[in-house]
Coordinates of C-alpha atoms and ligand atoms in Angstrom, one line a residue:
X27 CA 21.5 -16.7 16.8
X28 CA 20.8 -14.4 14.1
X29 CA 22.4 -13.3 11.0
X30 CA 21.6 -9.4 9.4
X31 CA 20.1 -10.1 6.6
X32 CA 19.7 -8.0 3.3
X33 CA 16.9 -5.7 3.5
X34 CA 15.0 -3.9 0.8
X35 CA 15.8 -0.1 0.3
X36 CA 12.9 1.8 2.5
X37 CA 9.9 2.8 0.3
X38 CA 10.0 6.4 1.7
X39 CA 8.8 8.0 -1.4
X40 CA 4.6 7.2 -0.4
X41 CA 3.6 9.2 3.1
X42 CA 1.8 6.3 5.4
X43 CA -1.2 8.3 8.0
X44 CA -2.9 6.3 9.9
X45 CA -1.0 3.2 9.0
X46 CA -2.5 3.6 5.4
X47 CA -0.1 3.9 2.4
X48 CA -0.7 7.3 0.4
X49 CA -0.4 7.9 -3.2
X50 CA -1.9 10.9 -5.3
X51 CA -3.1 12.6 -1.9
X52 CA -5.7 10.4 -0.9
X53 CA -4.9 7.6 0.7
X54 CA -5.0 3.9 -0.5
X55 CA -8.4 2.7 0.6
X56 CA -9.7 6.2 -1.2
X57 CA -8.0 5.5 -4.2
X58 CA -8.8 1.9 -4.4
X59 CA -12.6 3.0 -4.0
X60 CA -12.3 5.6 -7.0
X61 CA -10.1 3.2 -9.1
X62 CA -13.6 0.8 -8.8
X63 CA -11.8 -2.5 -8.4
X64 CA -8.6 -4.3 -7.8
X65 CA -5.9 -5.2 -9.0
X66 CA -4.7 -1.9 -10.6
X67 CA -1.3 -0.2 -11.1
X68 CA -1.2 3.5 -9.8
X69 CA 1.3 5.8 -11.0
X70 CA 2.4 9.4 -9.4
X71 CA 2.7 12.5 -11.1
X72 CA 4.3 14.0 -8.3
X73 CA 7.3 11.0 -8.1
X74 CA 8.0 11.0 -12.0
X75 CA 8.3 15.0 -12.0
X76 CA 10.7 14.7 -9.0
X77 CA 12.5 12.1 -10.8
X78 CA 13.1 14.8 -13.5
X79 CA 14.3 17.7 -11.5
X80 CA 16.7 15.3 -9.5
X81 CA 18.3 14.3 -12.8
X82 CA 18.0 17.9 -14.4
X83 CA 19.6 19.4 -11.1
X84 CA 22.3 16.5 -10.9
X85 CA 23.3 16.2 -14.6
X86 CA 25.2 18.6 -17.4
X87 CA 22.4 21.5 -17.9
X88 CA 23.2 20.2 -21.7
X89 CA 22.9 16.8 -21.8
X90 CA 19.4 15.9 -23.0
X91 CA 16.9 13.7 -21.3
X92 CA 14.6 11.1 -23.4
X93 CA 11.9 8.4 -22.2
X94 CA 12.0 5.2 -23.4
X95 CA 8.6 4.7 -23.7
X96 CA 8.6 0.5 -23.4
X97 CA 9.1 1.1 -19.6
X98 CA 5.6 2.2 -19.3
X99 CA 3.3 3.2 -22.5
X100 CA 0.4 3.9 -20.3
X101 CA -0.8 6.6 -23.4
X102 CA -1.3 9.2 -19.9
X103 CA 2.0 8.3 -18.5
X104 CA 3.9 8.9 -21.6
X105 CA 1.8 12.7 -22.0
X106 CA 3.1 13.4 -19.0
X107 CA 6.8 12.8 -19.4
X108 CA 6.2 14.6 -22.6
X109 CA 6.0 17.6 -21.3
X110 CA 8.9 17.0 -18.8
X111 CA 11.9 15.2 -20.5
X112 CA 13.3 16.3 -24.5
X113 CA 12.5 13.2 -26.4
X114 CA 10.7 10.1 -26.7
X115 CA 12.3 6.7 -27.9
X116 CA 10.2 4.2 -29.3
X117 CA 10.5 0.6 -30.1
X118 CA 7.7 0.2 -32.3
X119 CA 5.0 1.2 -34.4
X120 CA 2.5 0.8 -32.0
X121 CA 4.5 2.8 -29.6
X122 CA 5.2 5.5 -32.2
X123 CA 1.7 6.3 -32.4
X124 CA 1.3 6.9 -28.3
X125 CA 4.4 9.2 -28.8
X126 CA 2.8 10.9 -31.9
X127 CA 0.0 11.5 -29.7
X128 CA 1.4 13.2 -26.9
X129 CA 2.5 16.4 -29.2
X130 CA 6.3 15.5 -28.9
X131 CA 8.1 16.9 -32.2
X132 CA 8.7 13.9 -34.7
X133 CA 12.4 14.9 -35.0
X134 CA 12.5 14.4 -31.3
X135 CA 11.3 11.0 -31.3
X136 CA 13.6 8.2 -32.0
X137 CA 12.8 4.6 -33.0
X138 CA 14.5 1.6 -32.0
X139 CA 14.7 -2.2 -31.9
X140 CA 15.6 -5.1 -34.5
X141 CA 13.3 -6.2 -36.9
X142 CA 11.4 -3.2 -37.9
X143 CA 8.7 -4.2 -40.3
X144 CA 8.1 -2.1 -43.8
X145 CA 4.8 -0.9 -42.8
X146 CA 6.4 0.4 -39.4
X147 CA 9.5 2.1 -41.1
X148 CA 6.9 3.6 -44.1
X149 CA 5.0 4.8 -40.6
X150 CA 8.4 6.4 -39.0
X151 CA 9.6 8.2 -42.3
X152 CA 5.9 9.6 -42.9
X153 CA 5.8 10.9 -39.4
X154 CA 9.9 12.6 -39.6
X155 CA 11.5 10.7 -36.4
X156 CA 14.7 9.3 -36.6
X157 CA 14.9 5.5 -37.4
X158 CA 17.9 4.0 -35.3
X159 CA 19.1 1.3 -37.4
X160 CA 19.8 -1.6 -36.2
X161 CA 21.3 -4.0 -39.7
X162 CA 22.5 -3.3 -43.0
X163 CA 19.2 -5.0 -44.6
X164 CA 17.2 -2.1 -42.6
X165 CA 18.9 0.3 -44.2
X166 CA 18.1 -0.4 -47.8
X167 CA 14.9 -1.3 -46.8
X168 CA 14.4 2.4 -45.9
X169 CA 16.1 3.4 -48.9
X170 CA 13.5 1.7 -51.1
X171 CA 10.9 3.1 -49.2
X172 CA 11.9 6.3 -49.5
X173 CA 10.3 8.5 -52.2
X174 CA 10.7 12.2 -53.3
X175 CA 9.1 14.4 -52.4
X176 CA 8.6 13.2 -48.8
X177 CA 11.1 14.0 -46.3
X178 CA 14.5 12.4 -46.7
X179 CA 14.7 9.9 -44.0
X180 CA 16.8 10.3 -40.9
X181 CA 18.7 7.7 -39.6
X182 CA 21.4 6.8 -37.1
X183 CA 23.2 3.9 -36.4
X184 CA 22.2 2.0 -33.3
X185 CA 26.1 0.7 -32.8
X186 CA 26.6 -3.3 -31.1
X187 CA 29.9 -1.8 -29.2
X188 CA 32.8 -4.0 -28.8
X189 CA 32.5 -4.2 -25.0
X190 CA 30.8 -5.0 -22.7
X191 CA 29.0 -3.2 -19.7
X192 CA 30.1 -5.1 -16.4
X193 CA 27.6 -5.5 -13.8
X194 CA 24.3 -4.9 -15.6
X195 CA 20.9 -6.6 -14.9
X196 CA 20.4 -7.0 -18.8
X197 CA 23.2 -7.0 -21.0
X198 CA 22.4 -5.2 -24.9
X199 CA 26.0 -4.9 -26.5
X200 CA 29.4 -6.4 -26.2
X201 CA 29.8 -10.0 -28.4
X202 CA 27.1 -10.8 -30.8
X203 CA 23.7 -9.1 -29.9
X204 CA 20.7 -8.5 -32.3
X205 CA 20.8 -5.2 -31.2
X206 CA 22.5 -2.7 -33.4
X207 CA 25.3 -3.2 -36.0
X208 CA 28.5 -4.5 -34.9
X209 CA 31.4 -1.5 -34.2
X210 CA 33.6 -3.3 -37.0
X211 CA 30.8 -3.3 -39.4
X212 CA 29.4 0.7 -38.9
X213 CA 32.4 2.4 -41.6
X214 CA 30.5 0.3 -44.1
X215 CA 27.1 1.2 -43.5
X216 CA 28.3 4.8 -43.3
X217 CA 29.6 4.8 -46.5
X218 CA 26.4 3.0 -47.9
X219 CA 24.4 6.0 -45.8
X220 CA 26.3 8.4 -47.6
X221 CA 25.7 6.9 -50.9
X222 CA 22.0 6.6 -50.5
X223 CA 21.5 10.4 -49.5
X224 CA 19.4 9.8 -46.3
X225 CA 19.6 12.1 -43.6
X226 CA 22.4 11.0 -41.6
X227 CA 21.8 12.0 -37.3
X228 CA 24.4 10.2 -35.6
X229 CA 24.7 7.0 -33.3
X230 CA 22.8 5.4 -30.8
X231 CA 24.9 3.5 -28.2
X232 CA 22.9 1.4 -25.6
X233 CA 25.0 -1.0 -23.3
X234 CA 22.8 -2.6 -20.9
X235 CA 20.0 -1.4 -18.4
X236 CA 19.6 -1.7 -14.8
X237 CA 23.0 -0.8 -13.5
X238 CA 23.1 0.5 -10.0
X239 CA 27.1 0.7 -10.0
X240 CA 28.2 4.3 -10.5
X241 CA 32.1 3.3 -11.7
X242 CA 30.9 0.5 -14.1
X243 CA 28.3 3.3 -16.1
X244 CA 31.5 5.7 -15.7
X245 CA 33.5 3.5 -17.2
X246 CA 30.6 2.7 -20.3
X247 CA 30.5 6.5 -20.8
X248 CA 34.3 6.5 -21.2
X249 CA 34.1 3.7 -23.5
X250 CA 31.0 4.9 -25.5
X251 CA 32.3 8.1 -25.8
X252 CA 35.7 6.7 -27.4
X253 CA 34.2 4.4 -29.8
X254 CA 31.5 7.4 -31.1
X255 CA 34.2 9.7 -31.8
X256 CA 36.2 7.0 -33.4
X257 CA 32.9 6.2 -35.8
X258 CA 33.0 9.6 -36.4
X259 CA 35.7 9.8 -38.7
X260 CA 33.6 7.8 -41.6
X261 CA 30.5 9.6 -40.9
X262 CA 28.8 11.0 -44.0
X263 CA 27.8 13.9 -42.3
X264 CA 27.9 16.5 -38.8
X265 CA 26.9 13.9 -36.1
X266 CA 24.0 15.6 -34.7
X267 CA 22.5 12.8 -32.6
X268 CA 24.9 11.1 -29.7
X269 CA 22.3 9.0 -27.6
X270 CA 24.9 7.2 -25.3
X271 CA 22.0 5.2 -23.9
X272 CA 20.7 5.0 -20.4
X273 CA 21.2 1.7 -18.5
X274 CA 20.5 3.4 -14.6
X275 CA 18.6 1.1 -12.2
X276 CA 16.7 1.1 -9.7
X277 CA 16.2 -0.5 -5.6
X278 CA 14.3 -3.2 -6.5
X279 CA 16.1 -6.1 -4.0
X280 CA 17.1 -6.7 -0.6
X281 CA 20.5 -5.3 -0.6
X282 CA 20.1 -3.0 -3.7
X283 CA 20.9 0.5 -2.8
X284 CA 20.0 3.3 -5.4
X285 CA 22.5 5.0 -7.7
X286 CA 25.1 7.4 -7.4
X287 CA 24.4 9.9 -9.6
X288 CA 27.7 12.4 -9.1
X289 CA 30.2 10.3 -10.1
X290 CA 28.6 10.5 -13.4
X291 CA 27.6 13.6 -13.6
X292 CA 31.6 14.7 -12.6
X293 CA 32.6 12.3 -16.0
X294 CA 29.9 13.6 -18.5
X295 CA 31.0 17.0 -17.5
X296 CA 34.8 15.7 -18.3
X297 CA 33.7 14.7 -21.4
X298 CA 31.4 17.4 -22.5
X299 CA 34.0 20.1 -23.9
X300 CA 35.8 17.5 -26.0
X301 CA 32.7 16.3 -27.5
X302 CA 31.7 19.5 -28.1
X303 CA 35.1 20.4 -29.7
X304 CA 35.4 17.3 -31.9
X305 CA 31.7 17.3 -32.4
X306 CA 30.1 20.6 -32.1
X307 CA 27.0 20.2 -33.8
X308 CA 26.1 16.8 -31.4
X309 CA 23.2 16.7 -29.0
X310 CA 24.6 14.3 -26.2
X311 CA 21.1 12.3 -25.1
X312 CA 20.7 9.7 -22.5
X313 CA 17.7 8.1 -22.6
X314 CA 15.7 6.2 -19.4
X315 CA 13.2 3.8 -19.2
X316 CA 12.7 2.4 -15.1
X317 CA 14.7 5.3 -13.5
X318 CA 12.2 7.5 -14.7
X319 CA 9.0 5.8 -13.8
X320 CA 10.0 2.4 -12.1
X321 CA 9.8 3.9 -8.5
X322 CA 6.9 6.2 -9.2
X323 CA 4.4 3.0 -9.7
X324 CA 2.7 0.6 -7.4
X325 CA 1.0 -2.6 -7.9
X326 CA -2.3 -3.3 -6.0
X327 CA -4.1 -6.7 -5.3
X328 CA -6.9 -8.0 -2.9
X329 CA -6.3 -10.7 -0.7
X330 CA -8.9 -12.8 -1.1
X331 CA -7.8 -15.9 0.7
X332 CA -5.8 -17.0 3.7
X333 CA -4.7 -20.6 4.0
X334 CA -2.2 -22.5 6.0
X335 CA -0.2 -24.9 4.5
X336 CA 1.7 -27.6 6.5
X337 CA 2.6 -24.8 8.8
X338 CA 3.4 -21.5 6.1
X339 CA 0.8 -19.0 5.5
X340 CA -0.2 -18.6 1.9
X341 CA -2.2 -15.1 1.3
X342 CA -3.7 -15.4 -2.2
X343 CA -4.9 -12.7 -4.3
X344 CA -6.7 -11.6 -6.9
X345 CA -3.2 -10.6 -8.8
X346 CA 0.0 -12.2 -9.9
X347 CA 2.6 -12.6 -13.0
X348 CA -0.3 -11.9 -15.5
X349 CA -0.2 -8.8 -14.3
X350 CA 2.9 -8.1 -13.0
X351 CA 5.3 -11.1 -14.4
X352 CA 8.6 -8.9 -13.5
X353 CA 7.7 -8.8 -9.2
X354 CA 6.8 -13.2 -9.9
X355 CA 10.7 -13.1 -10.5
X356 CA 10.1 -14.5 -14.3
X357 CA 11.2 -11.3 -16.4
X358 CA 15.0 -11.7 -16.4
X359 CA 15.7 -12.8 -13.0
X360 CA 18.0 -15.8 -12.7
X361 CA 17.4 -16.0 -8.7
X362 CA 14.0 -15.3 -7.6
X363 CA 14.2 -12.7 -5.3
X364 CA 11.3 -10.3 -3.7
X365 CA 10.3 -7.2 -4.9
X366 CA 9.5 -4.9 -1.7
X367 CA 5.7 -5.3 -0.7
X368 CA 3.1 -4.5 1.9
X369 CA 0.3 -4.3 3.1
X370 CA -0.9 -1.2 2.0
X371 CA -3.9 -0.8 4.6
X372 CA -1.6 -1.8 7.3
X373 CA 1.7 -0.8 7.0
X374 CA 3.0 -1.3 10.0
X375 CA 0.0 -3.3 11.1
X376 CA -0.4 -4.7 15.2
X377 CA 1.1 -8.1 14.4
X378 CA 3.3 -9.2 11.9
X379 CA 3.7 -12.8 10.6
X380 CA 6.0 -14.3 7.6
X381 CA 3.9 -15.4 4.6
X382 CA 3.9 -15.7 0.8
X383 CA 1.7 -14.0 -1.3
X384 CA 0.7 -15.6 -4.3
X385 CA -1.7 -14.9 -7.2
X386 CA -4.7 -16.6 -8.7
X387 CA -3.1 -18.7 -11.7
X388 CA -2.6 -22.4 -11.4
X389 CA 1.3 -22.3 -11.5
X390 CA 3.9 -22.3 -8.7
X391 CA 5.5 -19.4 -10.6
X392 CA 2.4 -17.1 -9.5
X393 CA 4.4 -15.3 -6.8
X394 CA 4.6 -12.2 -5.8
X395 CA 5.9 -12.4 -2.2
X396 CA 8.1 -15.4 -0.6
X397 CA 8.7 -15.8 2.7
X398 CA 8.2 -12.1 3.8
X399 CA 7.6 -10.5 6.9
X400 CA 4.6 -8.6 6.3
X401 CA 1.7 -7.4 9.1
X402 CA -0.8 -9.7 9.5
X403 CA -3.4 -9.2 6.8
X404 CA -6.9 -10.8 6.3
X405 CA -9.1 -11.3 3.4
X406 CA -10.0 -7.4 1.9
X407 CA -6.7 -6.1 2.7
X408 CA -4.7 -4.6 0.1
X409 CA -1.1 -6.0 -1.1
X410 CA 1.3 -3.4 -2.7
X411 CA 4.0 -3.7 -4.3
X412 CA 6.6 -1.1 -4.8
X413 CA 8.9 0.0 -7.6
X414 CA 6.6 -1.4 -9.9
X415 CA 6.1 2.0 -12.7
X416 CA 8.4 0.2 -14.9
X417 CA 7.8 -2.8 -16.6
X418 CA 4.3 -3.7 -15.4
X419 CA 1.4 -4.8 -16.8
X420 CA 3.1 -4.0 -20.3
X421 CA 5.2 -6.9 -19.7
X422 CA 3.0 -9.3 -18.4
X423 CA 1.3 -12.2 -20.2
X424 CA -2.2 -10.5 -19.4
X425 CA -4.5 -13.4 -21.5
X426 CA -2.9 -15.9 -19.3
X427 CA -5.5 -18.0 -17.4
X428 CA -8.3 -15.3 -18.6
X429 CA -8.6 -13.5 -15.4
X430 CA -10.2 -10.5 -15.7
X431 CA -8.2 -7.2 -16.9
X432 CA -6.2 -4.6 -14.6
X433 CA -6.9 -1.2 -14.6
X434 CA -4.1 1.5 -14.6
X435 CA -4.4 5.1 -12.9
X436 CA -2.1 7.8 -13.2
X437 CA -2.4 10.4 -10.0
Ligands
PLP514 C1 14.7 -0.9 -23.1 C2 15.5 0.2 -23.6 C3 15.7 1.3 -22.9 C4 15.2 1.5 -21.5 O1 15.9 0.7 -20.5 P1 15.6 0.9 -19.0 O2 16.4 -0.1 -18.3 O3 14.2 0.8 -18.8 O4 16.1 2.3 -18.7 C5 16.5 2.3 -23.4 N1 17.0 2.2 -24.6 C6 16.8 1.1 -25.4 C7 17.4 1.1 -26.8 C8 16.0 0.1 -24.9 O5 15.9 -1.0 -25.7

């Protein structure tokens, strides 16, 4: 007796020749030879631009596109997108600096996130982005730190809305959140904006991230939309800035199936004339962390043991959660549940076993693969695993167990 099981979304994207996963145009074991040692993340130039012209051709021509640089600050990574998407949001000073770098213009660069030290905001003013505030105490902060004659700073208001977005991997807004300022409290801070002269952009209004339910990020729009043009009314100035956030996931389960983009594209289209008409001097943004580089990334680790536990195969590696805490299941997940992975030297290999593939750290929570059907790999072979562009090695507790560094390649 069988029952059909869940299976993960195929990882099309990387041609396998010769049984050998591809990435860059060379294949695996090349690259892994160049890259000079494993583990190491690899990311494809090739993926994120497609990523890019599938959004560009999909959305409303004038809705702009940002990268939310957390996703992936690989300083090479984030040049790239530069040149690909209009803007770059930031979440701190550290990542302001990497966006600075990459030549994007200051007023397109926008900088996010609670607790915003003075040195960072001084840093953000100096350098002309656009702070999103996220309290009341922020703001006069930036008031005191702003002195004529340097540039007036601009600001919007990163907005807590008063709902929630249903079905999303992480939930940001909706009840009490540190993120942003609540939807009840924004006339206030308005006025407060107004009275303090700064250079008032518009709203920021981000509900959740890794949604892979077309209606529910529909019905977000809808709701985002409302509440922005309902803040509106006590804005001190032209709203100029309308980042309605981002929120679109990505395959990363068995059972996950990618987005539908139309049905959102059909609503922002709805949308865009009355915006325009009630708002006409607003730049409607959404901005993108994973979808834009989450499936363009790999991880890659060395088996470097084989051992059989009271009957289950155990391959272990040289990598894990210190490098890649989000595939161990510990960044968010509530259920463990496998990331896709391989055997990138043998794809479809001449046997196939079930095993789990587990790092070097002395934890059970080193895992990177339970129970999977995988070919049957030895020790040399390479583990890969998918969709991993996106909160990587930047989220991982790298000093952990003081196992040597990764290395990241961009291709
Ligand atoms: C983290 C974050 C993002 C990116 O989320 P993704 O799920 O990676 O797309 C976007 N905006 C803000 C404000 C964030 O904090």
């Amino acid at each position: 007796m069988t029952t059909a099981r869940p299976t993960h979304w195929p990882m099309d994207s990387f041609p396998v020749i010769d049984d050998c996963l591809w990435i860059g145009g060379m294949s695996l074991i090349q690259l892994t030879a160049r890259v000079g040692q494993t583990p190491f993340y690899a990311y494809d130039r090739r993926l994120l631009d497609q990523r890019v012209a599938l959004l560009r051709q999909t959305l409303p021509s004038a809705i702009e596109l940002h990268y939310a640089i957390k996703a992936n600050p690989m300083p090479a990574l984030v040049q790239h997108m530069a040149n690909l998407v209009d803007g770059l949001d930031v979440a701190s000073a550290g990542e302001l600096k990497i966006a600075l770098d990459s030549g994007m213009e200051p007023k397109r660069i926008s900088f996010a996130g609670p607790g915003k030290r003075p040195a960072e905001l001084a840093t953000a003013i100096a350098a002309g982005v656009t702070l999103n505030l996220e309290s009341a105490g922020e703001l006069e902060i930036v008031a005191q730190l702003h002195r004529a004659p340097g540039p007036r700073p601009r600001v919007a208001v990163r907005v807590n809305p008063d709902f929630e977005l249903k079905a999303s991997g992480m939930k940001m807004g909706g009840g009490p959140k540190p993120f942003g300022v609540d939807a009840e409290q924004v006339p206030d801070l308005l006025r407060r904006i107004g009275e303090l002269a700064l250079d008032f952009q518009g709203f920021h209004i981000f509900t959740g991230s890794q949604n892979l339910h077309a209606a529910a990020i529909v019905e977000a729009h809808d709701r985002i939309f409302e509440l922005a043009l309902r803040l509106a009314a006590d804005a001190p100035g032209p709203v100029r800035l309308l980042n309605i956030g981002g929120g679109f996931g990505i395959p990363y389960f068995p059972g996950d199936k990618p987005l539908d983009l139309e049905p959102i594209a059909a609503n922002l289209q709805r949308w865009l004339p009355q915006v325009k008409e009630r708002l006409p001097q607003a730049q409607v943004v959404l901005e993108f962390g994973r979808y834009l580089v989450g499936e363009a990334g790999i991880y890659v680790a060395e088996v470097v043991d084989r051992k059989i536990s009271r009957g289950h195969t155990f391959l272990i590696t040289n990598g894990g959660l210190h490098h890649h805490l989000a595939a161990s299941g510990n960044f968010g997940q509530v259920i463990r549940k496998n990331y896709p992975v391989a055997v990138g030297n043998r794809m479809a290999g001449t046997e196939r076993e079930v095993v789990s593939v587990v790092g070097p750290l002395c934890t059970p929570l080193d895992i990177l693969a339970e129970r999977m059907e995988l070919a049957k790999a030895e020790v040399g072979d390479l583990i890969v695993v998918f969709q991993s562009g996106a909160y990587g090695l930047t989220a991982s507790p790298s000093a952990f167990l003081s196992h040597p560094a990764c290395r990241e390649v961009l291709v």
